[in-house]
Amino acid sequence: MSTISRDEVARVASLARIDLAEAELDRLAGELDVIVDAIAQVSAVATPDVPATSHPLPLVNVFRDDVPVPPLPIQDVLAAAPAAEGGRFMVPQILGEE
């Protein structure tokens, strides 16, 4: 049983300002009908005693605890840089500024 008609697809396309060809209207009516049927099947299976879920498996926080630690010494960090000057990283100039 078709629930989405070709005229409904044309009306929604017009509201969305989407220009559809005649063949597209027929194709989309069929595709949307399949989607509506699938939703109806899921709705038929859903029962009031089954709680809604957003994920099939329980989610667990996988982040570590945020524990403050002392930072690395500036000399050690700058030693790994290709170039450094005045306690800062040196990078190539990308804008015409000084």
Short mmCIF file of N, CA and C in Angstrom, two decimals:
data_model
loop_
_atom_site.label_atom_id
_atom_site.label_comp_id
_atom_site.label_asym_id
_atom_site.label_seq_id
_atom_site.Cartn_x
_atom_site.Cartn_y
_atom_site.Cartn_z
N MET A 1 0.85 -1.18 0.00
CA MET A 1 0.00 0.00 0.00
C MET A 1 0.89 1.24 0.00
N SER A 2 0.70 2.08 -0.99
CA SER A 2 1.52 3.27 -1.12
C SER A 2 1.03 4.37 -0.18
N THR A 3 1.94 4.93 0.58
CA THR A 3 1.57 6.01 1.48
C THR A 3 2.09 7.36 0.99
N ILE A 4 3.12 7.36 0.17
CA ILE A 4 3.68 8.59 -0.38
C ILE A 4 3.32 8.67 -1.85
N SER A 5 2.55 9.66 -2.21
CA SER A 5 2.15 9.79 -3.62
C SER A 5 3.13 10.67 -4.37
N ARG A 6 3.05 10.58 -5.66
CA ARG A 6 3.89 11.38 -6.54
C ARG A 6 3.59 12.87 -6.33
N ASP A 7 2.31 13.20 -6.12
CA ASP A 7 1.90 14.59 -5.89
C ASP A 7 2.48 15.14 -4.59
N GLU A 8 2.55 14.29 -3.55
CA GLU A 8 3.14 14.73 -2.29
C GLU A 8 4.62 15.02 -2.45
N VAL A 9 5.31 14.18 -3.20
CA VAL A 9 6.74 14.42 -3.46
C VAL A 9 6.92 15.73 -4.21
N ALA A 10 6.07 15.97 -5.21
CA ALA A 10 6.16 17.22 -5.98
C ALA A 10 5.88 18.43 -5.09
N ARG A 11 4.92 18.31 -4.17
CA ARG A 11 4.58 19.42 -3.28
C ARG A 11 5.74 19.73 -2.33
N VAL A 12 6.32 18.69 -1.74
CA VAL A 12 7.45 18.90 -0.82
C VAL A 12 8.66 19.46 -1.58
N ALA A 13 8.89 18.95 -2.78
CA ALA A 13 10.01 19.47 -3.60
C ALA A 13 9.79 20.94 -3.92
N SER A 14 8.55 21.31 -4.19
CA SER A 14 8.24 22.71 -4.48
C SER A 14 8.47 23.58 -3.25
N LEU A 15 8.05 23.10 -2.08
CA LEU A 15 8.27 23.86 -0.85
C LEU A 15 9.76 24.03 -0.56
N ALA A 16 10.54 23.01 -0.90
CA ALA A 16 11.99 23.07 -0.67
C ALA A 16 12.72 23.75 -1.82
N ARG A 17 11.95 24.19 -2.81
CA ARG A 17 12.51 24.84 -4.01
C ARG A 17 13.52 23.94 -4.72
N ILE A 18 13.13 22.67 -4.86
CA ILE A 18 13.95 21.69 -5.57
C ILE A 18 13.22 21.35 -6.87
N ASP A 19 13.88 21.53 -7.97
CA ASP A 19 13.30 21.24 -9.28
C ASP A 19 13.58 19.78 -9.62
N LEU A 20 12.52 18.96 -9.66
CA LEU A 20 12.67 17.54 -9.96
C LEU A 20 12.07 17.21 -11.31
N ALA A 21 12.73 16.33 -12.03
CA ALA A 21 12.19 15.85 -13.31
C ALA A 21 11.06 14.86 -13.04
N GLU A 22 10.28 14.58 -14.05
CA GLU A 22 9.15 13.65 -13.92
C GLU A 22 9.62 12.27 -13.44
N ALA A 23 10.71 11.79 -14.00
CA ALA A 23 11.23 10.47 -13.61
C ALA A 23 11.69 10.47 -12.16
N GLU A 24 12.26 11.59 -11.71
CA GLU A 24 12.72 11.69 -10.33
C GLU A 24 11.55 11.66 -9.35
N LEU A 25 10.44 12.28 -9.72
CA LEU A 25 9.26 12.27 -8.86
C LEU A 25 8.78 10.84 -8.63
N ASP A 26 8.72 10.06 -9.71
CA ASP A 26 8.27 8.66 -9.58
C ASP A 26 9.26 7.84 -8.75
N ARG A 27 10.54 8.03 -9.02
CA ARG A 27 11.56 7.27 -8.30
C ARG A 27 11.56 7.61 -6.81
N LEU A 28 11.51 8.91 -6.49
CA LEU A 28 11.53 9.33 -5.09
C LEU A 28 10.27 8.91 -4.35
N ALA A 29 9.14 8.91 -5.02
CA ALA A 29 7.91 8.45 -4.37
C ALA A 29 8.07 7.00 -3.94
N GLY A 30 8.64 6.18 -4.80
CA GLY A 30 8.88 4.77 -4.45
C GLY A 30 9.89 4.61 -3.33
N GLU A 31 10.98 5.37 -3.39
CA GLU A 31 12.01 5.27 -2.36
C GLU A 31 11.48 5.73 -1.00
N LEU A 32 10.75 6.83 -0.99
CA LEU A 32 10.19 7.33 0.27
C LEU A 32 9.15 6.37 0.82
N ASP A 33 8.44 5.70 -0.06
CA ASP A 33 7.46 4.71 0.37
C ASP A 33 8.15 3.55 1.09
N VAL A 34 9.30 3.11 0.58
CA VAL A 34 10.07 2.05 1.22
C VAL A 34 10.53 2.49 2.61
N ILE A 35 10.96 3.74 2.72
CA ILE A 35 11.42 4.26 4.02
C ILE A 35 10.26 4.30 5.01
N VAL A 36 9.10 4.76 4.57
CA VAL A 36 7.93 4.82 5.46
C VAL A 36 7.53 3.43 5.91
N ASP A 37 7.59 2.44 5.01
CA ASP A 37 7.27 1.06 5.37
C ASP A 37 8.26 0.52 6.40
N ALA A 38 9.54 0.84 6.24
CA ALA A 38 10.55 0.37 7.19
C ALA A 38 10.31 0.99 8.58
N ILE A 39 9.95 2.25 8.61
CA ILE A 39 9.66 2.89 9.89
C ILE A 39 8.43 2.27 10.53
N ALA A 40 7.43 1.94 9.73
CA ALA A 40 6.23 1.30 10.26
C ALA A 40 6.56 -0.06 10.86
N GLN A 41 7.47 -0.82 10.22
CA GLN A 41 7.86 -2.12 10.76
C GLN A 41 8.57 -1.97 12.10
N VAL A 42 9.46 -0.98 12.20
CA VAL A 42 10.17 -0.75 13.46
C VAL A 42 9.18 -0.32 14.53
N SER A 43 8.24 0.53 14.17
CA SER A 43 7.24 0.99 15.14
C SER A 43 6.37 -0.16 15.62
N ALA A 44 6.09 -1.11 14.74
CA ALA A 44 5.26 -2.26 15.12
C ALA A 44 6.00 -3.16 16.11
N VAL A 45 7.32 -3.25 16.00
CA VAL A 45 8.10 -4.10 16.87
C VAL A 45 8.31 -3.44 18.23
N ALA A 46 8.43 -2.13 18.25
CA ALA A 46 8.66 -1.41 19.50
C ALA A 46 7.44 -1.56 20.41
N THR A 47 7.69 -1.96 21.65
CA THR A 47 6.61 -2.14 22.61
C THR A 47 6.84 -1.22 23.80
N PRO A 48 5.77 -0.89 24.52
CA PRO A 48 5.93 0.04 25.64
C PRO A 48 6.83 -0.47 26.77
N ASP A 49 6.96 -1.80 26.92
CA ASP A 49 7.78 -2.32 28.01
C ASP A 49 9.27 -2.38 27.68
N VAL A 50 9.64 -2.02 26.46
CA VAL A 50 11.05 -1.99 26.07
C VAL A 50 11.51 -0.54 26.06
N PRO A 51 12.49 -0.19 26.91
CA PRO A 51 12.93 1.20 26.96
C PRO A 51 13.67 1.59 25.68
N ALA A 52 13.53 2.85 25.31
CA ALA A 52 14.24 3.37 24.14
C ALA A 52 15.73 3.44 24.45
N THR A 53 16.55 3.15 23.44
CA THR A 53 18.00 3.22 23.62
C THR A 53 18.61 4.04 22.51
N SER A 54 19.72 4.68 22.81
CA SER A 54 20.43 5.43 21.79
C SER A 54 21.61 4.63 21.26
N HIS A 55 21.97 3.55 21.97
CA HIS A 55 23.11 2.74 21.57
C HIS A 55 22.87 1.31 22.06
N PRO A 56 23.17 0.31 21.24
CA PRO A 56 22.88 -1.06 21.65
C PRO A 56 23.73 -1.58 22.81
N LEU A 57 24.90 -1.01 22.99
CA LEU A 57 25.79 -1.44 24.07
C LEU A 57 25.99 -0.28 25.04
N PRO A 58 26.15 -0.57 26.32
CA PRO A 58 26.39 0.53 27.25
C PRO A 58 27.72 1.21 26.96
N LEU A 59 27.71 2.53 27.03
CA LEU A 59 28.92 3.29 26.77
C LEU A 59 29.68 3.52 28.06
N VAL A 60 31.00 3.48 27.97
CA VAL A 60 31.86 3.68 29.13
C VAL A 60 32.86 4.78 28.79
N ASN A 61 33.09 5.66 29.73
CA ASN A 61 34.06 6.72 29.53
C ASN A 61 35.45 6.10 29.44
N VAL A 62 36.16 6.34 28.35
CA VAL A 62 37.48 5.74 28.15
C VAL A 62 38.62 6.74 28.39
N PHE A 63 38.27 7.91 28.92
CA PHE A 63 39.29 8.91 29.17
C PHE A 63 39.98 8.66 30.51
N ARG A 64 41.23 9.03 30.57
CA ARG A 64 41.96 8.89 31.83
C ARG A 64 41.61 10.06 32.74
N ASP A 65 41.92 9.92 34.01
CA ASP A 65 41.71 11.02 34.94
C ASP A 65 42.62 12.18 34.57
N ASP A 66 42.14 13.38 34.74
CA ASP A 66 42.92 14.58 34.43
C ASP A 66 43.73 14.95 35.66
N VAL A 67 44.99 14.54 35.64
CA VAL A 67 45.87 14.77 36.78
C VAL A 67 46.94 15.78 36.36
N PRO A 68 47.04 16.92 37.04
CA PRO A 68 48.06 17.89 36.65
C PRO A 68 49.47 17.36 36.95
N VAL A 69 50.36 17.59 36.01
CA VAL A 69 51.77 17.21 36.17
C VAL A 69 52.62 18.42 35.81
N PRO A 70 53.83 18.49 36.30
CA PRO A 70 54.68 19.64 35.96
C PRO A 70 55.01 19.62 34.46
N PRO A 71 55.09 20.78 33.84
CA PRO A 71 55.41 20.83 32.41
C PRO A 71 56.86 20.47 32.14
N LEU A 72 57.14 20.17 30.89
CA LEU A 72 58.52 19.89 30.49
C LEU A 72 59.35 21.18 30.58
N PRO A 73 60.61 21.05 30.88
CA PRO A 73 61.47 22.26 30.87
C PRO A 73 61.55 22.84 29.46
N ILE A 74 61.56 24.16 29.36
CA ILE A 74 61.58 24.83 28.06
C ILE A 74 62.80 24.41 27.25
N GLN A 75 63.94 24.22 27.90
CA GLN A 75 65.16 23.83 27.17
C GLN A 75 64.97 22.48 26.48
N ASP A 76 64.30 21.53 27.14
CA ASP A 76 64.08 20.21 26.55
C ASP A 76 63.14 20.28 25.35
N VAL A 77 62.12 21.11 25.46
CA VAL A 77 61.16 21.24 24.36
C VAL A 77 61.82 21.91 23.17
N LEU A 78 62.54 22.99 23.41
CA LEU A 78 63.18 23.71 22.31
C LEU A 78 64.34 22.93 21.70
N ALA A 79 64.91 22.00 22.44
CA ALA A 79 66.00 21.18 21.90
C ALA A 79 65.50 20.29 20.76
N ALA A 80 64.22 19.94 20.76
CA ALA A 80 63.66 19.09 19.71
C ALA A 80 63.16 19.90 18.52
N ALA A 81 63.15 21.22 18.62
CA ALA A 81 62.65 22.07 17.54
C ALA A 81 63.72 22.27 16.48
N PRO A 82 63.31 22.41 15.21
CA PRO A 82 64.31 22.68 14.16
C PRO A 82 65.03 24.00 14.37
N ALA A 83 64.32 25.01 14.91
CA ALA A 83 64.95 26.31 15.15
C ALA A 83 64.25 26.98 16.32
N ALA A 84 65.04 27.65 17.14
CA ALA A 84 64.49 28.36 18.29
C ALA A 84 65.32 29.62 18.53
N GLU A 85 64.66 30.63 19.08
CA GLU A 85 65.37 31.87 19.38
C GLU A 85 64.63 32.58 20.51
N GLY A 86 65.35 33.01 21.53
CA GLY A 86 64.75 33.76 22.62
C GLY A 86 63.71 32.97 23.40
N GLY A 87 63.89 31.65 23.52
CA GLY A 87 62.95 30.84 24.27
C GLY A 87 61.66 30.55 23.53
N ARG A 88 61.66 30.75 22.20
CA ARG A 88 60.46 30.50 21.38
C ARG A 88 60.83 29.69 20.14
N PHE A 89 59.83 29.03 19.58
CA PHE A 89 60.02 28.33 18.31
C PHE A 89 60.17 29.35 17.19
N MET A 90 61.07 29.06 16.25
CA MET A 90 61.18 29.90 15.05
C MET A 90 60.49 29.17 13.91
N VAL A 91 59.64 29.90 13.23
CA VAL A 91 58.91 29.32 12.09
C VAL A 91 59.09 30.23 10.89
N PRO A 92 58.90 29.68 9.68
CA PRO A 92 59.03 30.53 8.50
C PRO A 92 57.93 31.59 8.47
N GLN A 93 58.29 32.75 7.96
CA GLN A 93 57.33 33.83 7.84
C GLN A 93 56.34 33.50 6.74
N ILE A 94 55.05 33.65 7.02
CA ILE A 94 54.05 33.31 6.00
C ILE A 94 53.32 34.55 5.50
N LEU A 95 53.37 35.63 6.24
CA LEU A 95 52.76 36.87 5.80
C LEU A 95 53.86 37.89 5.56
N GLY A 96 53.54 38.93 4.88
CA GLY A 96 54.53 39.94 4.56
C GLY A 96 54.79 40.90 5.71
N GLU A 97 54.64 40.45 6.95
CA GLU A 97 54.82 41.32 8.10
C GLU A 97 56.21 41.09 8.70
N GLU A 98 56.63 42.06 9.51
CA GLU A 98 57.90 41.91 10.20
C GLU A 98 57.70 41.57 11.65
#
